[in-house]
Structure formats: C-alpha cells, structure tokens
Coordinates of C-alpha atoms and ligand atoms in Angstrom, one line a residue:
X1 CA 66.9 78.1 33.8
X2 CA 68.8 80.9 35.5
X3 CA 72.3 80.6 37.1
X4 CA 72.3 83.0 40.0
X5 CA 74.9 85.7 39.8
X6 CA 74.6 86.7 43.5
X7 CA 78.0 87.2 45.1
X8 CA 79.9 86.4 41.9
X9 CA 82.8 88.7 41.1
X10 CA 82.9 90.5 37.8
X11 CA 85.5 92.6 36.1
X12 CA 84.4 95.2 33.6
X13 CA 86.8 97.2 31.4
X14 CA 85.8 100.5 29.8
X15 CA 83.2 101.1 32.6
X16 CA 83.2 104.9 32.4
X17 CA 80.6 105.2 29.6
X18 CA 78.2 103.4 27.3
X19 CA 78.0 99.6 27.3
X20 CA 80.5 99.2 30.1
X21 CA 78.7 101.5 32.4
X22 CA 75.3 99.8 31.7
X23 CA 77.0 96.4 32.2
X24 CA 78.3 97.4 35.7
X25 CA 74.8 98.5 36.7
X26 CA 73.1 95.4 35.3
X27 CA 75.7 93.0 36.9
X28 CA 75.4 94.8 40.3
X29 CA 71.6 94.6 40.1
X30 CA 71.9 90.9 39.6
X31 CA 74.0 90.7 42.8
X32 CA 77.5 90.7 41.4
X33 CA 80.4 92.4 43.1
X34 CA 82.2 94.4 40.4
X35 CA 85.7 95.7 39.8
X36 CA 85.7 98.3 37.1
X37 CA 88.3 100.2 35.3
X38 CA 88.7 102.9 32.7
X39 CA 91.0 106.0 32.1
X40 CA 88.5 108.6 33.3
X41 CA 88.5 107.9 37.0
X42 CA 86.2 110.8 37.9
X43 CA 83.5 109.2 35.9
X44 CA 84.1 105.9 37.7
X45 CA 83.9 107.6 41.1
X46 CA 80.4 108.9 40.2
X47 CA 79.3 105.5 38.9
X48 CA 80.8 103.8 42.0
X49 CA 78.6 106.1 44.3
X50 CA 75.4 105.4 42.3
X51 CA 75.8 101.7 42.0
X52 CA 76.8 101.3 45.7
X53 CA 73.7 103.4 46.7
X54 CA 71.3 101.5 44.5
X55 CA 72.6 98.0 45.4
X56 CA 73.1 97.5 49.1
X57 CA 75.3 94.5 49.9
X58 CA 77.2 94.7 46.5
X59 CA 80.8 95.7 46.7
X60 CA 82.3 97.9 44.0
X61 CA 86.0 98.4 43.4
X62 CA 87.3 101.1 41.1
X63 CA 90.8 101.6 39.7
X64 CA 92.4 103.6 36.8
X65 CA 92.9 101.3 33.9
X66 CA 94.4 102.0 30.5
X67 CA 94.5 98.6 28.7
X68 CA 97.2 100.0 26.4
X69 CA 99.5 99.9 29.4
X70 CA 100.7 96.6 30.7
X71 CA 101.6 98.1 34.1
X72 CA 98.0 99.3 34.5
X73 CA 96.6 95.9 33.6
X74 CA 98.9 94.2 36.2
X75 CA 98.1 96.7 38.9
X76 CA 94.4 96.3 38.2
X77 CA 94.8 92.5 38.4
X78 CA 96.6 92.8 41.8
X79 CA 93.9 95.1 43.1
X80 CA 91.2 92.6 42.1
X81 CA 93.1 89.8 43.7
X82 CA 93.6 91.7 47.0
X83 CA 90.1 93.0 47.2
X84 CA 88.1 89.9 46.1
X85 CA 90.5 87.0 45.9
X86 CA 88.6 85.6 42.9
X87 CA 87.0 86.4 39.5
X88 CA 84.0 84.7 37.9
X89 CA 83.2 87.1 35.0
X90 CA 85.6 89.2 32.8
X91 CA 83.9 91.6 30.4
X92 CA 86.4 92.8 27.9
X93 CA 84.5 95.9 26.8
X94 CA 87.1 98.7 26.5
X95 CA 87.3 99.7 22.9
X96 CA 87.1 102.5 20.4
X97 CA 87.1 103.7 16.8
X98 CA 89.0 106.7 15.5
X99 CA 88.0 108.5 12.4
X100 CA 86.5 107.4 9.1
X101 CA 89.6 107.6 6.9
X102 CA 90.3 105.1 4.1
X103 CA 93.0 102.6 5.1
X104 CA 95.8 104.3 3.2
X105 CA 95.1 107.7 4.9
X106 CA 94.6 106.5 8.4
X107 CA 97.1 108.3 10.7
X108 CA 99.6 106.0 12.4
X109 CA 98.4 107.2 15.8
X110 CA 94.8 106.1 15.1
X111 CA 96.0 102.7 13.8
X112 CA 98.0 102.2 17.0
X113 CA 95.4 103.2 19.5
X114 CA 92.7 101.0 17.9
X115 CA 94.9 97.9 17.7
X116 CA 96.5 98.5 21.1
X117 CA 93.1 99.1 22.9
X118 CA 90.8 96.7 21.0
X119 CA 93.1 93.8 20.5
X120 CA 96.3 93.9 22.6
X121 CA 94.5 95.4 25.6
X122 CA 91.9 92.6 25.5
X123 CA 94.6 90.0 25.2
X124 CA 96.5 91.5 28.2
X125 CA 93.3 91.6 30.4
X126 CA 92.5 88.0 29.5
X127 CA 96.0 86.8 30.3
X128 CA 95.9 88.7 33.6
X129 CA 92.6 87.4 34.7
X130 CA 92.7 83.8 33.4
X131 CA 94.3 82.1 36.4
X132 CA 91.6 83.6 38.7
X133 CA 88.8 82.7 36.3
X134 CA 90.0 79.1 36.2
X135 CA 90.4 78.9 40.0
X136 CA 86.9 80.2 40.5
X137 CA 85.7 76.8 39.0
X138 CA 83.0 78.7 37.1
X139 CA 84.5 81.4 35.0
X140 CA 83.0 83.5 32.1
X141 CA 84.8 85.7 29.6
X142 CA 82.7 88.1 27.5
X143 CA 84.5 89.7 24.6
X144 CA 82.7 92.7 23.1
X145 CA 83.4 92.6 19.4
X146 CA 81.1 94.2 16.8
X147 CA 79.0 93.6 13.7
X148 CA 82.0 95.3 12.1
X149 CA 84.0 92.2 12.8
X150 CA 81.5 90.3 10.6
X151 CA 81.2 92.7 7.8
X152 CA 83.9 95.3 7.0
X153 CA 82.8 98.7 5.7
X154 CA 84.7 101.5 3.9
X155 CA 86.1 104.1 6.3
X156 CA 86.2 101.4 9.1
X157 CA 89.0 99.2 7.9
X158 CA 91.3 99.2 10.9
X159 CA 88.4 99.1 13.4
X160 CA 86.7 96.3 11.5
X161 CA 90.0 94.4 11.5
X162 CA 90.4 94.8 15.2
X163 CA 86.9 93.4 15.8
X164 CA 87.4 90.5 13.4
X165 CA 90.6 89.8 15.4
X166 CA 88.5 89.7 18.6
X167 CA 86.2 87.2 17.1
X168 CA 89.0 85.1 15.7
X169 CA 91.1 85.0 18.8
X170 CA 88.0 84.2 20.8
X171 CA 87.2 81.2 18.5
X172 CA 90.7 79.9 19.0
X173 CA 90.7 80.4 22.7
X174 CA 87.3 78.8 23.2
X175 CA 88.9 75.5 21.9
X176 CA 92.1 76.0 23.9
X177 CA 90.1 76.3 27.2
X178 CA 87.5 73.7 26.5
X179 CA 88.9 71.5 29.3
X180 CA 88.8 74.4 31.8
X181 CA 85.8 75.6 33.8
X182 CA 85.6 78.8 31.8
X183 CA 83.0 79.8 29.2
X184 CA 83.6 82.3 26.5
X185 CA 81.0 84.5 24.8
X186 CA 81.5 87.1 22.0
X187 CA 78.9 89.9 21.9
X188 CA 78.8 91.6 18.5
X189 CA 76.6 94.7 18.6
X190 CA 75.3 96.7 15.7
X191 CA 74.5 100.4 16.2
X192 CA 74.4 101.4 19.9
X193 CA 74.0 105.0 20.9
X194 CA 76.8 105.7 23.4
X195 CA 79.9 107.9 23.3
X196 CA 81.3 105.7 20.6
X197 CA 80.5 108.0 17.7
X198 CA 81.6 111.1 19.7
X199 CA 85.0 109.4 20.0
X200 CA 85.0 108.4 16.4
X201 CA 84.5 112.0 15.3
X202 CA 86.9 113.4 17.9
X203 CA 84.2 115.1 20.0
X204 CA 82.1 116.5 17.1
X205 CA 78.6 115.9 18.6
X206 CA 76.8 117.0 15.5
X207 CA 78.5 114.4 13.3
X208 CA 78.0 111.8 16.0
X209 CA 74.3 112.4 16.2
X210 CA 73.9 112.1 12.4
X211 CA 74.8 108.4 12.7
X212 CA 71.5 107.7 14.6
X213 CA 69.3 110.3 12.8
X214 CA 65.8 109.1 12.0
X215 CA 66.2 105.6 13.5
X216 CA 66.1 103.9 16.8
X217 CA 69.5 102.6 17.8
X218 CA 70.3 100.2 20.6
X219 CA 71.3 101.6 24.0
X220 CA 74.0 100.3 26.4
X221 CA 71.4 98.6 28.5
X222 CA 70.4 96.4 25.5
X223 CA 73.9 95.0 25.3
X224 CA 74.2 94.7 29.1
X225 CA 71.0 92.6 29.0
X226 CA 72.7 90.3 26.5
X227 CA 75.8 90.0 28.6
X228 CA 73.9 89.2 31.8
X229 CA 71.7 86.7 30.0
X230 CA 74.8 84.9 28.5
X231 CA 76.7 84.7 31.8
X232 CA 73.6 83.5 33.7
X233 CA 73.0 80.4 31.7
X234 CA 73.5 77.1 33.5
X235 CA 77.2 76.1 33.8
X236 CA 77.0 73.5 31.0
X237 CA 75.7 76.0 28.4
X238 CA 78.2 78.1 26.5
X239 CA 76.7 81.0 24.4
X240 CA 79.4 81.3 21.7
X241 CA 78.3 84.6 20.1
X242 CA 75.4 87.0 20.0
X243 CA 75.1 89.3 17.0
X244 CA 72.5 92.0 18.0
X245 CA 71.4 95.0 16.0
X246 CA 68.6 97.5 16.1
X247 CA 65.5 96.3 14.2
X248 CA 66.0 99.1 11.7
X249 CA 69.6 98.1 10.9
X250 CA 69.4 95.5 8.2
X251 CA 73.2 94.9 7.9
X252 CA 76.4 96.8 8.2
X253 CA 75.4 99.6 5.7
X254 CA 71.6 99.3 5.3
X255 CA 69.7 101.4 7.9
X256 CA 66.0 102.2 7.6
X257 CA 65.4 105.8 8.8
X258 CA 61.7 106.4 9.0
X259 CA 62.2 109.6 11.0
X260 CA 64.1 111.4 8.3
Ligands
NAP1 P1 81.9 104.4 24.7 O1 80.6 105.0 25.2 O2 82.8 105.4 24.0 O3 82.6 103.7 25.8 C1 83.9 103.1 25.6 C2 84.6 102.8 26.9 O4 85.9 102.2 26.7 C3 84.8 104.0 27.8 O5 84.4 103.7 29.1 C4 86.2 104.3 27.7 O6 86.7 104.9 28.9 C5 86.8 102.9 27.5 N1 88.1 102.9 27.0 C6 88.6 103.4 25.8 N2 89.9 103.2 25.7 C7 90.3 102.6 26.8 C8 91.6 102.2 27.3 N3 92.7 102.3 26.6 N4 91.6 101.5 28.5 C9 90.5 101.4 29.2 N5 89.3 101.8 28.8 C10 89.2 102.4 27.6 O7 81.6 103.3 23.6 P2 80.7 101.9 23.7 O8 79.8 101.9 22.5 O9 80.2 101.7 25.1 O10 81.9 100.9 23.4 C11 82.1 99.7 24.2 C12 82.6 98.6 23.3 O11 81.5 98.3 22.4 C13 83.8 98.9 22.5 O12 84.6 97.8 22.5 C14 83.2 99.1 21.1 O13 84.1 98.9 20.1 C15 82.0 98.1 21.1 N6 80.9 98.4 20.2 C16 80.2 99.5 20.2 C17 79.2 99.7 19.2 C18 78.4 101.0 19.2 O14 77.7 101.2 18.2 N7 78.4 101.8 20.2 C19 79.0 98.7 18.3 C20 79.7 97.6 18.3 C21 80.7 97.4 19.3 P3 87.9 105.9 29.1 O15 87.8 106.8 27.9 O16 87.5 106.6 30.4 O17 89.1 105.1 29.3

C-alpha cells in the first residue's frame, strides 16, 4: 500500500550533491514540495531550476545551510515556516568523511568537522524541525547513517563513530517520540558513488575513483528510492532501519571487483 506524498512538505539537508540531490529529485517527482539546504548555494540554484522545470506544481525553496552553525539552522527553520507553514518529512542527509588517518593521527580539524556535521548538525536540525513535524500530524524523520555505523573499519574511526552515534540517538529518539505522530527511519548505505570519496581524499579524484574500481557501486538514486519507499508506507508502519549495499559489497571490507 502506498501513502501518497503529493503536497507534503519535505526538508532535505546536504542537497547540493549525491544522495541529497537525488532525494530532492525523487521527492519532487512524488509530488512533495521541498525545502533544501547546503553550503554551496550555486549548486542549489541549478538544482532548483531543474526540479522546478521537471515538476510543475511542486514548490522548491532553497537557502544556504551549514548545519555546523546554529544560526544557519534557525534561519533555515524560519524560512521553511514562513514559506510552507508545515513540515512532513525531514531528511537529515548532510554529512562527510575526512581522510583515512588512524585515530591517533586524525587532525583536530577533521575530528571537529565530522562530529559537528554528522552528529551535532543532525541533532540541531531535528530539534529545529520537530515541533512542525509533530504539528503536521504525520511526520517522518529520515536519518542517513552508514554501514560504517554498524561495522567500524581502520582509517575510518571518527567517521564510523559519528554514524554509530546517528544510529544510537535514532534508537533512543524513536522510543521517546513513540506517542507522537512522527515516524523515524535510519538509512544505512554501503558504497555509493557520489562526491563522498572526493571529499574524503580532499579533491584527489584519482584516489576517489579507486574506491569503486572494478565493481558496481550504488548511486544516489538507489538511496533516494529507499527514502521515498520508507516515507510512503501507510501511517501505522514505521521502517526502523534499512542497511543497503551494492550486491558486490559483502561487508564493510569485503568487496568483489570482477572488473579488475
Ligand atoms: P556527497 O556527494 O559528498 O554529498 C554530501 C552533501 O552534504 C553535500 O550536498 C554537501 O553540501 C553536504 N554537506 C556537507 N557538509 C555540510 C554542512 N556542514 N552543512 C550542510 N550540508 C553539508 O556525499 P553523499 O554520499 O551524498 O553523502 C550523503 C550522506 O550519506 C552523508 O551523511 C554520508 O555520510 C552518507 N553516506 C554516504 C555513503 C557513500 O558511500 N557515499 C555511504 C554511507 C553513508 P555542501 O558541501 O554544499 O554543503
């Protein structure tokens, strides 16, 4: 059974690339109005134009958003309230990984940016949007975690810890809000070819492409599909978590690369 998404209002963080961008497109295609944010506003402007052109009748609102900044989060919340007056779906997608250093060699700056973005930013956005989600009478929160939050790997300690934190705080919150009309889903992807590895390797595209060499990774649209599916279940159905990997990824470290 499919719960229609037409005219629902969705908020997507980290919409300027990858999974966030694909999610904006998929939600708009399903009939949602979307408020989207990220730091690279020129990217958002381009996406805004494309989505508006392809989905007549759907309203898109765009604003600069750095989830590391409380003022940005509050301003974004105010913009959504003024523009739409309600929120049905919050997709906490903004996130990143920096480097492959062992824990003891991870620069302070990288530790801070991963924790501030992936954990503190997600908490801030959730706190900001929760009253509107409750008031909507049919709210959904989707937290994008990772397979790295299930299985930690060397060179990913801080990132893995942030994603384990997303899973953990989601589990607690799901119980805390069980008497509220808000569902909560965690999506934990495996390898998705986006700008994620470019960011990890500080723009080194050769290193980034090595990650997916000889295998078929997921793409942003695969995760957007999972998100749209989860939020379009009937109101009494809560999808707690989806762990989704490429067929050729057998775990966190085992990847079959037939093309190598
Ligand atoms: P991506 O292509 O690099 O996209 C990341 C998005 O997050 C960008 O739009 C970026 O926009 C935004 N972002 C980063 N820092 C931000 C901040 N401080 N405030 C607001 N937005 C911010 O990577 P992706 O793969 O789509 O990643 C999306 C989510 O999926 C992340 O949470 C990531 O951890 C998770 N994930 C990815 C994979 C994978 O293999 N790709 C696997 C598991 C989980 P700006 O730079 O313009 O701000």
